[in-house]
Short mmCIF file of C-alpha atoms in Angstrom, two decimals:
data_model
loop_
_atom_site.label_atom_id
_atom_site.label_comp_id
_atom_site.label_asym_id
_atom_site.label_seq_id
_atom_site.Cartn_x
_atom_site.Cartn_y
_atom_site.Cartn_z
CA MET A 1279 0.00 0.00 0.00
CA THR A 1280 1.72 3.19 -1.15
CA ARG A 1281 -1.12 5.70 -1.01
CA LEU A 1282 -0.44 9.23 0.16
CA LEU A 1283 -2.76 11.56 2.03
CA PRO A 1284 -4.55 13.78 -0.48
CA ASN A 1285 -4.24 17.53 -0.45
CA LEU A 1286 -6.94 18.91 1.86
CA ASP A 1287 -7.90 21.47 -0.75
CA THR A 1288 -9.16 18.65 -2.96
CA LEU A 1289 -11.67 17.40 -0.37
CA SER A 1290 -15.28 18.52 -0.32
CA LEU A 1291 -16.88 19.62 2.94
CA ALA A 1292 -18.59 16.23 3.32
CA GLU A 1293 -15.29 14.42 2.74
CA GLN A 1294 -13.57 16.55 5.35
CA VAL A 1295 -16.32 15.93 7.91
CA ALA A 1296 -16.25 12.19 7.14
CA GLN A 1297 -12.58 12.14 8.15
CA MET A 1298 -13.70 13.22 11.63
CA ILE A 1299 -15.79 10.04 12.03
CA VAL A 1300 -14.46 6.81 13.56
CA VAL A 1301 -16.99 3.99 13.25
CA ARG A 1302 -17.36 0.80 15.24
CA ALA A 1303 -16.72 -2.46 13.40
CA SER A 1304 -16.45 -6.10 14.32
CA GLY A 1305 -12.99 -7.60 14.34
CA TYR A 1306 -14.44 -10.78 12.88
CA LEU A 1307 -14.30 -11.28 9.13
CA PHE A 1308 -17.84 -12.52 8.51
CA ASP A 1309 -21.26 -11.06 9.19
CA HIS A 1310 -22.57 -14.14 10.96
CA GLN A 1311 -19.84 -13.67 13.59
CA ILE A 1312 -20.89 -10.14 14.60
CA GLN A 1313 -21.32 -9.98 18.37
CA TYR A 1314 -22.96 -6.55 18.77
CA PRO A 1315 -25.29 -5.98 15.81
CA ALA A 1316 -26.70 -2.77 17.28
CA TRP A 1317 -23.27 -1.15 16.92
CA GLU A 1318 -21.37 -3.23 14.36
CA PRO A 1319 -22.56 -2.88 10.75
CA PRO A 1320 -22.69 -5.76 8.28
CA THR A 1321 -20.03 -5.89 5.58
CA ALA A 1322 -21.98 -4.04 2.89
CA LYS A 1323 -22.75 -1.08 5.11
CA LEU A 1324 -19.22 -0.92 6.53
CA GLN A 1325 -17.72 -1.02 3.06
CA HIS A 1326 -20.09 1.77 2.00
CA TRP A 1327 -18.98 3.93 4.93
CA LEU A 1328 -15.31 3.44 4.05
CA GLU A 1329 -15.42 3.49 0.26
CA ASN A 1330 -18.20 5.95 -0.47
CA LEU A 1331 -18.50 8.16 2.60
CA GLY A 1332 -14.76 8.10 3.31
CA VAL A 1333 -14.94 7.92 7.11
CA GLY A 1334 -11.63 8.53 8.82
CA GLY A 1335 -11.26 5.42 10.91
CA ALA A 1336 -12.65 2.36 12.66
CA ILE A 1337 -12.55 1.03 16.20
CA LEU A 1338 -12.48 -2.76 16.34
CA LEU A 1339 -13.52 -5.38 18.87
CA GLY A 1340 -13.73 -9.16 18.67
CA GLY A 1341 -11.92 -11.98 16.95
CA SER A 1342 -8.44 -13.38 17.29
CA ALA A 1343 -5.30 -11.36 16.74
CA GLY A 1344 -4.72 -13.31 13.53
CA GLU A 1345 -8.17 -12.46 12.23
CA LEU A 1346 -7.65 -8.83 13.19
CA ALA A 1347 -4.54 -8.61 11.01
CA LEU A 1348 -6.62 -9.69 8.02
CA ARG A 1349 -9.52 -7.46 9.01
CA SER A 1350 -7.42 -4.32 9.37
CA GLN A 1351 -5.84 -4.93 5.97
CA GLN A 1352 -9.30 -5.45 4.48
CA LEU A 1353 -10.53 -2.15 5.89
CA GLN A 1354 -7.47 -0.24 4.70
CA ASN A 1355 -7.95 -1.69 1.21
CA TRP A 1356 -11.57 -0.53 1.18
CA ALA A 1357 -10.76 3.00 2.32
CA LYS A 1358 -9.99 5.71 -0.20
CA ILE A 1359 -7.93 7.56 2.44
CA PRO A 1360 -5.73 5.65 4.92
CA LEU A 1361 -7.59 4.89 8.13
CA LEU A 1362 -7.02 5.35 11.80
CA ILE A 1363 -7.63 1.85 13.19
CA ALA A 1364 -8.22 2.00 16.91
CA ALA A 1365 -8.86 -0.41 19.76
CA ASP A 1366 -9.43 -0.17 23.51
CA ILE A 1367 -6.38 -2.23 24.42
CA GLU A 1368 -5.51 -0.69 27.77
CA GLU A 1369 -4.39 -4.10 29.06
CA GLY A 1370 -2.77 -5.36 25.90
CA VAL A 1371 -3.84 -6.56 22.49
CA GLY A 1372 -4.80 -9.91 24.06
CA GLN A 1373 -7.42 -8.17 26.20
CA ARG A 1374 -9.55 -7.75 23.08
CA PHE A 1375 -8.07 -10.11 20.49
CA SER A 1376 -7.23 -13.64 21.57
CA GLY A 1377 -3.75 -15.02 21.11
CA ALA A 1378 -1.85 -11.81 21.84
CA THR A 1379 -0.42 -10.65 25.17
CA TRP A 1380 -2.91 -9.81 27.93
CA PHE A 1381 -1.51 -7.75 30.80
CA PRO A 1382 -2.88 -7.31 34.30
CA PRO A 1383 -4.87 -4.08 34.66
CA PRO A 1384 -2.85 -0.89 35.18
CA MET A 1385 -3.70 -0.67 38.88
CA ALA A 1386 -1.46 -3.71 39.41
CA ILE A 1387 1.55 -1.65 38.39
CA SER A 1388 0.55 1.06 40.86
CA ALA A 1389 0.80 -1.57 43.61
CA ILE A 1390 4.47 -2.04 42.67
CA THR A 1391 4.99 1.72 43.02
CA ARG A 1392 4.46 1.46 46.77
CA LYS A 1393 7.56 -0.73 47.04
CA ASN A 1394 9.69 0.27 44.05
CA PRO A 1395 8.61 3.34 42.04
CA SER A 1396 11.41 3.06 39.48
CA LEU A 1397 10.60 -0.60 38.78
CA ALA A 1398 6.91 0.27 38.37
CA GLN A 1399 7.76 2.97 35.84
CA HIS A 1400 10.02 0.52 34.01
CA TYR A 1401 7.19 -2.01 33.83
CA ALA A 1402 4.72 0.65 32.62
CA ALA A 1403 7.13 1.67 29.84
CA GLN A 1404 7.64 -1.95 28.82
CA MET A 1405 3.90 -2.50 28.81
CA GLY A 1406 3.38 0.54 26.58
CA ALA A 1407 6.07 -0.62 24.16
CA ILE A 1408 4.77 -4.19 23.92
CA ILE A 1409 1.19 -3.05 23.39
CA ALA A 1410 2.30 -0.66 20.64
CA GLN A 1411 4.46 -3.29 18.93
CA GLU A 1412 1.71 -5.94 18.99
CA ALA A 1413 -0.91 -3.43 17.87
CA LEU A 1414 1.14 -2.49 14.83
CA SER A 1415 1.72 -6.14 14.05
CA ILE A 1416 -1.99 -6.61 13.37
CA GLY A 1417 -2.73 -3.23 11.81
CA ILE A 1418 -3.92 -1.22 14.82
CA ASN A 1419 -2.34 2.22 14.67
CA TRP A 1420 -4.23 3.97 17.46
CA VAL A 1421 -3.94 2.58 20.99
CA LEU A 1422 -6.80 4.08 23.01
CA ALA A 1423 -4.71 4.20 26.18
CA PRO A 1424 -3.56 5.07 28.77
CA VAL A 1425 -6.37 5.70 31.23
CA VAL A 1426 -5.13 8.72 33.19
CA ASP A 1427 -8.11 8.95 35.54
CA VAL A 1428 -7.30 9.00 39.26
CA ASN A 1429 -9.42 6.24 40.78
CA ASN A 1430 -9.92 7.74 44.23
CA ASN A 1431 -13.45 6.36 44.57
CA PRO A 1432 -13.49 2.63 45.47
CA ASN A 1433 -17.12 2.46 44.32
CA ASN A 1434 -16.27 3.55 40.78
CA PRO A 1435 -18.01 0.95 38.57
CA VAL A 1436 -16.27 1.74 35.28
CA ILE A 1437 -12.69 2.99 35.88
CA ASN A 1438 -11.65 0.97 38.92
CA VAL A 1439 -8.57 -1.17 38.14
CA ARG A 1440 -8.26 0.39 34.67
CA ALA A 1441 -6.58 3.36 36.39
CA PHE A 1442 -2.86 3.50 37.09
CA GLY A 1443 -3.54 4.43 40.70
CA GLU A 1444 -5.40 6.42 43.31
CA THR A 1445 -3.20 9.53 43.53
CA PRO A 1446 -2.31 12.15 40.90
CA ASP A 1447 1.43 11.62 41.37
CA THR A 1448 1.32 7.87 40.84
CA VAL A 1449 -1.01 8.11 37.85
CA SER A 1450 1.13 10.85 36.29
CA GLU A 1451 4.38 8.92 36.69
CA LEU A 1452 3.07 5.63 35.34
CA THR A 1453 1.02 6.99 32.46
CA THR A 1454 3.92 9.11 31.21
CA ALA A 1455 6.11 6.00 31.36
CA PHE A 1456 3.48 4.08 29.38
CA ILE A 1457 3.36 6.84 26.74
CA ARG A 1458 7.15 6.94 26.58
CA GLY A 1459 7.23 3.20 25.89
CA ALA A 1460 4.47 3.33 23.30
CA LYS A 1461 6.16 6.19 21.46
CA THR A 1462 9.06 3.91 20.53
CA TYR A 1463 6.69 2.66 17.80
CA PRO A 1464 4.69 4.66 15.21
CA VAL A 1465 1.30 4.43 16.90
CA LEU A 1466 -1.01 7.05 18.34
CA THR A 1467 -1.92 7.11 22.02
CA ALA A 1468 -4.89 8.64 23.86
CA ALA A 1469 -5.16 9.94 27.43
CA LYS A 1470 -8.63 9.36 28.80
CA HIS A 1471 -11.17 10.41 30.09
CA PHE A 1472 -10.86 14.21 30.31
CA PRO A 1473 -11.16 15.90 32.73
CA GLY A 1474 -11.21 12.80 34.94
CA HIS A 1475 -13.63 9.90 35.48
CA GLY A 1476 -12.03 8.46 38.61
CA ASP A 1477 -14.26 9.96 41.30
CA THR A 1478 -17.66 8.85 40.05
CA ALA A 1479 -20.05 6.11 41.13
CA THR A 1480 -22.07 6.08 37.88
CA ASP A 1481 -21.08 4.28 34.69
CA SER A 1482 -21.27 6.77 31.82
CA HIS A 1483 -21.92 3.86 29.47
CA LEU A 1484 -25.35 3.76 31.11
CA ASP A 1485 -26.10 7.25 32.44
CA LEU A 1486 -24.58 10.71 32.94
CA PRO A 1487 -22.36 11.00 36.03
CA VAL A 1488 -21.95 14.34 37.79
CA LEU A 1489 -18.55 15.46 39.06
CA PRO A 1490 -19.44 18.06 41.73
CA HIS A 1491 -15.94 19.35 42.46
CA SER A 1492 -14.68 22.92 42.40
CA PRO A 1493 -12.08 24.13 39.88
CA THR A 1494 -9.53 24.16 42.71
CA ARG A 1495 -10.16 20.50 43.49
CA LEU A 1496 -10.06 19.55 39.78
CA ALA A 1497 -6.70 21.30 39.47
CA GLU A 1498 -5.34 19.36 42.45
CA ILE A 1499 -6.56 15.82 41.66
CA GLU A 1500 -8.07 15.28 38.22
CA LEU A 1501 -6.01 17.51 35.93
CA PRO A 1502 -2.33 16.82 36.83
CA PRO A 1503 -2.18 13.43 35.03
CA PHE A 1504 -3.59 15.01 31.86
CA LYS A 1505 -1.01 17.79 32.05
CA ALA A 1506 1.71 15.16 32.49
CA ALA A 1507 0.42 13.14 29.54
CA ILE A 1508 0.35 16.24 27.34
CA ALA A 1509 3.92 17.08 28.37
CA ALA A 1510 4.92 13.49 27.51
CA GLY A 1511 3.60 13.94 23.97
CA VAL A 1512 0.32 12.04 24.07
CA ASP A 1513 -1.30 12.22 20.64
CA ALA A 1514 -4.95 12.49 21.66
CA VAL A 1515 -7.14 13.24 24.64
CA MET A 1516 -10.49 11.50 24.96
CA SER A 1517 -13.37 13.37 26.56
CA ALA A 1518 -15.49 12.02 29.39
CA HIS A 1519 -19.26 11.93 29.33
CA LEU A 1520 -19.44 13.79 32.65
CA LEU A 1521 -21.37 16.82 33.86
CA ILE A 1522 -19.07 19.20 35.74
CA PRO A 1523 -21.24 22.07 37.03
CA SER A 1524 -18.33 24.19 38.21
CA TRP A 1525 -17.19 24.46 34.58
CA ASP A 1526 -20.42 23.96 32.64
CA ALA A 1527 -23.75 23.44 34.35
CA GLU A 1528 -25.60 22.58 31.14
CA LEU A 1529 -23.55 20.27 28.94
CA PRO A 1530 -21.32 17.26 29.65
CA ALA A 1531 -17.61 17.58 28.92
CA THR A 1532 -17.90 15.85 25.53
CA LEU A 1533 -20.35 18.52 24.33
CA SER A 1534 -18.96 21.50 26.24
CA GLU A 1535 -17.00 24.26 24.50
CA GLN A 1536 -16.06 25.60 27.92
CA ILE A 1537 -14.36 22.31 28.78
CA LEU A 1538 -12.91 21.01 25.51
CA THR A 1539 -11.87 24.32 23.98
CA GLN A 1540 -11.44 26.76 26.86
CA GLN A 1541 -9.97 24.34 29.38
CA LEU A 1542 -8.22 21.61 27.37
CA ARG A 1543 -7.25 23.41 24.18
CA GLN A 1544 -6.60 26.92 25.52
CA SER A 1545 -5.82 26.78 29.24
CA MET A 1546 -3.83 23.52 29.07
CA GLY A 1547 -2.35 24.20 25.64
CA PHE A 1548 -3.18 20.82 24.10
CA ALA A 1549 -2.51 20.90 20.36
CA GLY A 1550 -3.28 17.26 19.49
CA LEU A 1551 -6.46 15.39 18.67
CA ILE A 1552 -9.53 15.74 20.87
CA VAL A 1553 -11.67 12.63 20.50
CA THR A 1554 -15.05 12.01 22.06
CA ASP A 1555 -15.75 8.91 24.06
CA ALA A 1556 -18.20 6.66 22.22
CA LEU A 1557 -21.31 8.63 21.30
CA VAL A 1558 -23.44 5.49 21.57
CA MET A 1559 -22.95 5.47 25.35
CA GLY A 1560 -26.00 6.08 27.48
CA ALA A 1561 -24.77 9.34 29.00
CA ILE A 1562 -25.02 10.94 25.53
CA ALA A 1563 -27.32 8.66 23.52
CA ASN A 1564 -30.12 8.76 26.09
CA ARG A 1565 -30.16 12.56 26.46
CA TYR A 1566 -29.17 14.22 23.20
CA GLY A 1567 -30.33 13.73 19.63
CA VAL A 1568 -28.67 11.07 17.51
CA ASN A 1569 -27.42 13.68 15.05
CA GLU A 1570 -27.48 16.71 17.34
CA ALA A 1571 -24.86 15.21 19.66
CA PRO A 1572 -22.17 15.06 16.93
CA VAL A 1573 -22.84 18.70 16.04
CA LEU A 1574 -22.60 19.74 19.68
CA ALA A 1575 -19.33 17.81 20.03
CA VAL A 1576 -17.81 19.57 17.03
CA GLU A 1577 -18.98 22.92 18.37
CA ALA A 1578 -17.36 22.04 21.68
CA GLY A 1579 -14.00 21.41 20.02
CA ALA A 1580 -13.88 17.69 19.25
CA ASP A 1581 -11.77 16.68 16.25
CA ILE A 1582 -12.94 13.07 16.10
CA LEU A 1583 -16.43 11.72 16.70
CA LEU A 1584 -16.12 8.19 18.03
CA MET A 1585 -18.92 5.74 17.26
CA PRO A 1586 -21.80 8.06 16.36
CA ILE A 1587 -25.04 6.10 16.30
CA ASP A 1588 -25.71 7.10 12.67
CA PRO A 1589 -22.41 7.93 10.92
CA GLU A 1590 -24.06 9.01 7.67
CA GLY A 1591 -26.56 11.17 9.52
CA ALA A 1592 -23.79 12.68 11.65
CA ILE A 1593 -21.85 13.73 8.54
CA GLN A 1594 -24.95 15.31 7.05
CA ALA A 1595 -25.85 17.09 10.29
CA VAL A 1596 -22.38 18.59 10.70
CA CYS A 1597 -22.34 19.68 7.04
CA GLU A 1598 -25.74 21.34 7.48
CA ALA A 1599 -24.43 23.12 10.58
CA VAL A 1600 -21.57 24.49 8.50
CA GLU A 1601 -23.83 25.52 5.65
CA SER A 1602 -26.18 27.31 8.05
CA GLY A 1603 -23.32 29.21 9.68
CA ARG A 1604 -23.59 27.43 13.01
CA ILE A 1605 -20.08 25.97 12.54
CA SER A 1606 -17.42 27.70 10.47
CA PRO A 1607 -15.60 25.95 7.61
CA GLU A 1608 -12.35 26.96 9.32
CA ARG A 1609 -13.37 24.98 12.39
CA ILE A 1610 -13.72 21.81 10.28
CA ARG A 1611 -10.47 22.50 8.43
CA ALA A 1612 -8.56 22.88 11.71
CA SER A 1613 -9.73 19.46 12.90
CA VAL A 1614 -8.90 17.74 9.62
CA GLU A 1615 -5.45 19.34 9.61
CA ARG A 1616 -4.82 17.83 13.04
CA ILE A 1617 -6.06 14.46 11.75
CA TRP A 1618 -3.72 14.75 8.77
CA ASP A 1619 -0.77 15.51 11.05
CA ALA A 1620 -1.60 12.43 13.12
CA LYS A 1621 -2.03 10.15 10.11
CA PHE A 1622 1.22 11.35 8.59
CA ARG A 1623 3.09 10.34 11.75
CA LEU A 1624 1.78 6.78 11.32
CA ARG A 1625 3.43 6.20 7.96
CA ASP A 1626 5.90 3.32 8.32
CA GLU A 1627 7.52 2.32 5.07
CA GLY A 1628 8.73 -0.93 6.60
CA ARG A 1629 5.16 -2.19 6.88
CA GLY A 1630 3.49 -0.30 4.10
CA ALA A 1631 1.60 2.91 4.71
CA TRP A 1632 -0.85 2.88 7.59
CA GLY A 1633 -1.22 -0.89 7.65
CA VAL A 1634 0.31 -4.30 8.17
CA GLY A 1635 1.63 -4.60 4.63
CA SER A 1636 1.39 -7.69 2.49
CA GLU A 1637 3.14 -10.22 4.75
CA VAL A 1638 0.33 -10.66 7.25
CA THR A 1639 1.60 -14.05 8.46
CA ASP A 1640 5.02 -12.67 9.33
CA SER A 1641 3.53 -9.75 11.26
CA VAL A 1642 1.22 -11.97 13.34
CA LEU A 1643 4.18 -14.10 14.35
CA GLU A 1644 5.57 -11.05 16.16
CA LEU A 1645 2.81 -11.42 18.79
CA ALA A 1646 2.98 -13.08 22.21
CA GLN A 1647 6.75 -13.19 22.49
CA PRO A 1648 8.39 -14.88 25.53
CA GLU A 1649 9.59 -11.56 26.93
CA ALA A 1650 6.03 -10.23 26.89
CA PHE A 1651 4.69 -13.26 28.75
CA ALA A 1652 7.59 -12.99 31.21
CA LEU A 1653 6.62 -9.39 32.00
CA VAL A 1654 3.01 -10.42 32.56
CA ASP A 1655 4.14 -13.12 35.01
CA LYS A 1656 6.44 -10.70 36.85
CA ILE A 1657 3.68 -8.14 37.36
CA LEU A 1658 1.20 -10.81 38.49
CA SER A 1659 3.65 -12.48 40.88
CA GLU A 1660 4.90 -9.25 42.40
CA THR A 1661 1.40 -7.89 43.05
CA GLN A 1662 -0.30 -11.05 44.25
CA VAL A 1663 -1.55 -10.86 47.84
CA VAL A 1664 -1.59 -13.92 50.10
CA HIS A 1665 -3.38 -14.17 53.46
CA GLY A 1666 -3.56 -17.19 55.71
CA ALA A 1667 -1.63 -20.43 55.58
CA VAL A 1668 -0.54 -21.81 52.22
CA PRO A 1669 -0.20 -24.32 50.72
CA LEU A 1670 -3.68 -25.67 51.33
CA GLN A 1671 -3.46 -29.13 52.89
CA LEU A 1672 -5.93 -31.23 50.93
CA GLU A 1673 -5.31 -34.44 52.86
CA LYS A 1674 -7.23 -33.12 55.87
CA PHE A 1675 -10.42 -32.89 53.82
CA ASN A 1676 -11.93 -36.36 53.53
CA ARG A 1677 -15.15 -35.30 51.79
CA PRO A 1678 -15.84 -34.52 48.11
CA LEU A 1679 -14.36 -31.16 47.14
CA CYS A 1680 -16.20 -28.37 45.30
CA ASN A 1681 -14.62 -25.71 43.08
CA LEU A 1682 -17.16 -22.86 42.97
CA ILE A 1683 -16.46 -20.15 40.39
CA VAL A 1684 -18.46 -16.91 40.45
CA VAL A 1685 -18.36 -14.45 37.51
CA ASP A 1686 -20.64 -11.63 36.40
CA ASP A 1687 -21.75 -13.15 33.09
CA LEU A 1688 -20.76 -16.63 31.97
CA LEU A 1689 -21.80 -15.91 28.39
CA ALA A 1690 -19.36 -12.98 28.17
CA CYS A 1691 -16.47 -14.65 29.95
CA ASP A 1692 -13.31 -14.68 27.81
CA PHE A 1693 -10.99 -16.11 30.45
CA LEU A 1694 -12.79 -19.36 31.32
CA ASN A 1695 -13.04 -22.63 29.43
CA ARG A 1696 -12.30 -26.26 30.25
CA GLN A 1697 -8.56 -25.67 29.86
CA ALA A 1698 -8.47 -22.52 32.00
CA PRO A 1699 -6.35 -23.09 35.15
CA ALA A 1700 -9.24 -21.99 37.40
CA ILE A 1701 -11.07 -25.12 36.23
CA ALA A 1702 -8.36 -27.51 35.06
CA LEU A 1703 -6.01 -27.32 38.06
CA PRO A 1704 -8.67 -28.05 40.73
CA THR A 1705 -10.08 -30.78 38.49
CA GLN A 1706 -6.67 -32.50 38.51
CA LEU A 1707 -6.81 -32.41 42.31
CA GLY A 1708 -10.23 -34.05 42.50
CA TYR A 1709 -12.53 -31.05 42.69
CA THR A 1710 -15.92 -30.89 41.02
CA THR A 1711 -16.59 -27.53 39.37
CA GLN A 1712 -19.74 -25.45 39.88
CA LEU A 1713 -20.35 -22.15 38.06
CA SER A 1714 -22.47 -19.18 39.17
CA ASP A 1715 -23.14 -15.71 37.76
CA LEU A 1716 -25.57 -12.83 38.08
CA HIS A 1717 -28.23 -14.90 36.32
CA THR A 1718 -28.03 -17.73 38.84
CA PRO A 1719 -30.93 -17.72 41.36
CA ASN A 1720 -30.31 -15.21 44.14
CA THR A 1721 -30.21 -17.70 47.00
CA PRO A 1722 -27.02 -19.76 46.85
CA LYS A 1723 -27.72 -23.46 46.76
CA GLN A 1724 -25.18 -26.19 47.19
CA ASP A 1725 -26.04 -29.84 47.58
CA GLY A 1726 -24.23 -31.72 50.33
CA ASN A 1727 -21.54 -30.68 52.79
CA HIS A 1728 -18.51 -30.06 50.62
CA PRO A 1729 -15.30 -28.18 51.42
CA THR A 1730 -15.34 -25.44 48.82
CA LEU A 1731 -12.68 -23.51 46.96
CA LEU A 1732 -14.43 -20.24 46.10
CA GLN A 1733 -13.01 -18.31 43.14
CA LEU A 1734 -14.44 -14.83 42.55
CA PHE A 1735 -13.86 -12.89 39.33
CA ILE A 1736 -14.91 -9.31 40.16
CA ARG A 1737 -13.78 -5.99 38.75
CA GLY A 1738 -15.35 -2.88 37.29
CA ASN A 1739 -16.65 -3.57 33.78
CA PRO A 1740 -18.14 -1.00 31.41
CA PHE A 1741 -21.89 -1.48 30.91
CA ARG A 1742 -22.01 -4.01 33.76
CA GLY A 1743 -20.34 -2.50 36.83
CA SER A 1744 -19.71 -4.73 39.83
CA ALA A 1745 -22.34 -3.86 42.44
CA GLY A 1746 -24.70 -6.74 41.65
CA MET A 1747 -21.79 -9.10 41.27
CA THR A 1748 -20.46 -8.16 44.70
CA GLN A 1749 -23.85 -8.95 46.26
CA VAL A 1750 -23.85 -12.41 44.70
CA ALA A 1751 -20.31 -13.03 45.91
CA GLN A 1752 -21.20 -11.76 49.38
CA ALA A 1753 -24.10 -14.22 49.57
CA TRP A 1754 -21.83 -17.12 48.68
CA VAL A 1755 -19.14 -16.10 51.17
CA GLU A 1756 -21.68 -15.78 53.97
CA ARG A 1757 -23.28 -19.13 53.12
CA LEU A 1758 -19.97 -20.98 53.02
CA LEU A 1759 -18.64 -19.35 56.18
CA SER A 1760 -21.83 -20.14 58.13
CA SER A 1761 -21.70 -23.79 57.05
CA GLY A 1762 -17.99 -24.09 57.74
CA ASN A 1763 -17.34 -25.14 54.14
CA LEU A 1764 -15.18 -22.24 52.92
CA GLN A 1765 -11.92 -24.04 52.29
CA ALA A 1766 -10.11 -21.21 50.50
CA LEU A 1767 -10.93 -17.96 48.70
CA VAL A 1768 -9.30 -16.65 45.53
CA ILE A 1769 -10.26 -13.18 44.24
CA TYR A 1770 -9.33 -12.07 40.73
CA GLY A 1771 -9.76 -8.41 39.80
CA SER A 1772 -10.54 -5.64 42.26
CA PRO A 1773 -8.52 -4.99 45.43
CA TYR A 1774 -11.57 -3.22 46.83
CA VAL A 1775 -13.40 -6.56 46.87
CA LEU A 1776 -10.49 -8.07 48.80
CA ASP A 1777 -10.76 -5.25 51.36
CA GLN A 1778 -14.47 -5.99 51.72
CA PHE A 1779 -14.24 -9.74 52.28
CA LEU A 1780 -10.93 -10.17 54.11
CA PRO A 1781 -12.11 -9.04 57.59
CA ALA A 1782 -14.66 -11.87 57.67
CA LEU A 1783 -12.05 -14.59 57.11
CA SER A 1784 -10.23 -16.44 59.84
CA PRO A 1785 -6.46 -17.00 59.52
CA GLN A 1786 -7.23 -20.68 58.88
CA VAL A 1787 -8.92 -19.85 55.56
CA PRO A 1788 -6.31 -19.07 52.90
CA CYS A 1789 -7.10 -16.10 50.68
CA ILE A 1790 -5.23 -15.14 47.52
CA PHE A 1791 -5.79 -11.98 45.49
CA SER A 1792 -4.68 -11.32 41.92
CA TYR A 1793 -5.27 -8.19 39.88
CA GLY A 1794 -5.48 -10.29 36.72
CA GLN A 1795 -8.27 -12.57 35.54
CA MET A 1796 -6.56 -14.18 32.56
CA ARG A 1797 -5.11 -17.70 32.44
CA ALA A 1798 -1.70 -16.59 33.70
CA ALA A 1799 -3.28 -14.99 36.78
CA GLN A 1800 -5.31 -18.11 37.50
CA ALA A 1801 -2.28 -20.38 37.19
CA ILE A 1802 -0.04 -18.27 39.44
CA ALA A 1803 -2.74 -17.90 42.11
CA LEU A 1804 -3.61 -21.60 42.24
CA GLN A 1805 -0.01 -22.72 42.09
CA THR A 1806 0.56 -20.52 45.15
CA LEU A 1807 -2.46 -21.99 46.91
CA PHE A 1808 -1.63 -25.62 46.21
CA GLN A 1809 2.13 -25.44 45.56
CA PHE A 1810 1.16 -27.26 42.39
CA LYS A 1811 3.29 -27.02 39.26
CA SER A 1812 1.55 -27.15 35.91
CA PRO A 1813 2.09 -25.88 32.36
CA LEU A 1814 -1.53 -24.72 32.12
CA SER A 1815 -0.76 -20.98 32.32
#
């Protein structure tokens, strides 16, 4: 692929506006594999958006890393102008696309900061570099990370362990290290979610949170990590769907000129791309018009409209706003010039322009290297928390053993299958597995009197939160403690859940906590519990 960016003067108004649109697309190759049909268009419509409308990019989810390499090449071939291809891969390419490296969540690295700040920064930089390298290997050129929110609210349902810490200093140090690592490769990065989503108890995927703090408080807690990211050269800043009355009592940050232009662009001097969070999210979609929201976002100062509900309608609405004088042509031109600057930085002749090039197989083989897996294991091992006596002495239990696994949604669980260590390792030791999720009847039921290994997978998840999941887990813990059958507890995900359950446990009940939920986390946790060696990780 040797295409060049066209001269902006040759683009019509509609073509310029289309470059400001990034659409959602499935990472799978075939229509029958689409997982989210409300958001992910079938092939014919997607191809129309890219070939005929000329949208500026796509954000992908789903499929294996190998499939994604083919998919990104397919999309670039359809596009008449090279695309931004983005993904929410805050925890590694393997978080979204199977087969690649999946890191523990960023909060794990903040735990290392308490003991060894320089080592934590080293790990964050390595993580950024590996994510960037693997992203490029499969055609992703925009890493929608790092999260620079300060998670100082333990009840936050959506940021939670996605944050690099609970204090501005820690988040600033680790996110700048992440950006520094990522910048060793020609990818774009994005600091999110401006001006800070860490101190909320509402998931903006579902509704509009309110951040009630004063400008002084925002300057002390929320803003420093964004200033640090800008100083480190972050390419984009993603807006938050938050209402911040002290800055704008009427419009959320994504739609607020006072916040995006006056605060971010002017006061903080950010010259890069301003991208909205997904416009399909409930905080925006449930309150503002499908095509009015994109216009408001452009008026506010956004350069890129991420996942508008109706991309074609959004382009038309913005064009009509320009033609009516509501938005100036110069405003559109300024955004597209910033997009052009960003796309030009992505050109890598070694891989072809803005894509994986022709040797897809060779590029995919650059994924999941031993050094990447070694870093994952180091972070998991160094942040694992162990309470009580280990290893667990199985010989003292002369009754049938139960392995009870509790997750939020079994149908959306990417880290469990028959080969997953959380299931396979206990099975080798004679346990019978039982699964429970939010759809299981509210009252825990367990036949017989079985010593039980309870494994809880709980963390903040967009669209789902963790409140209901915590209640289900609490019911199981109480039931097993009252019957004397809680043999051991393993928690994967949120340290706030550990803080909640640990006081109820006696020293005789071993408890292990891991920030990760992936296979490597399961293997390390259970090998610690049982002192059991296995290649299942």
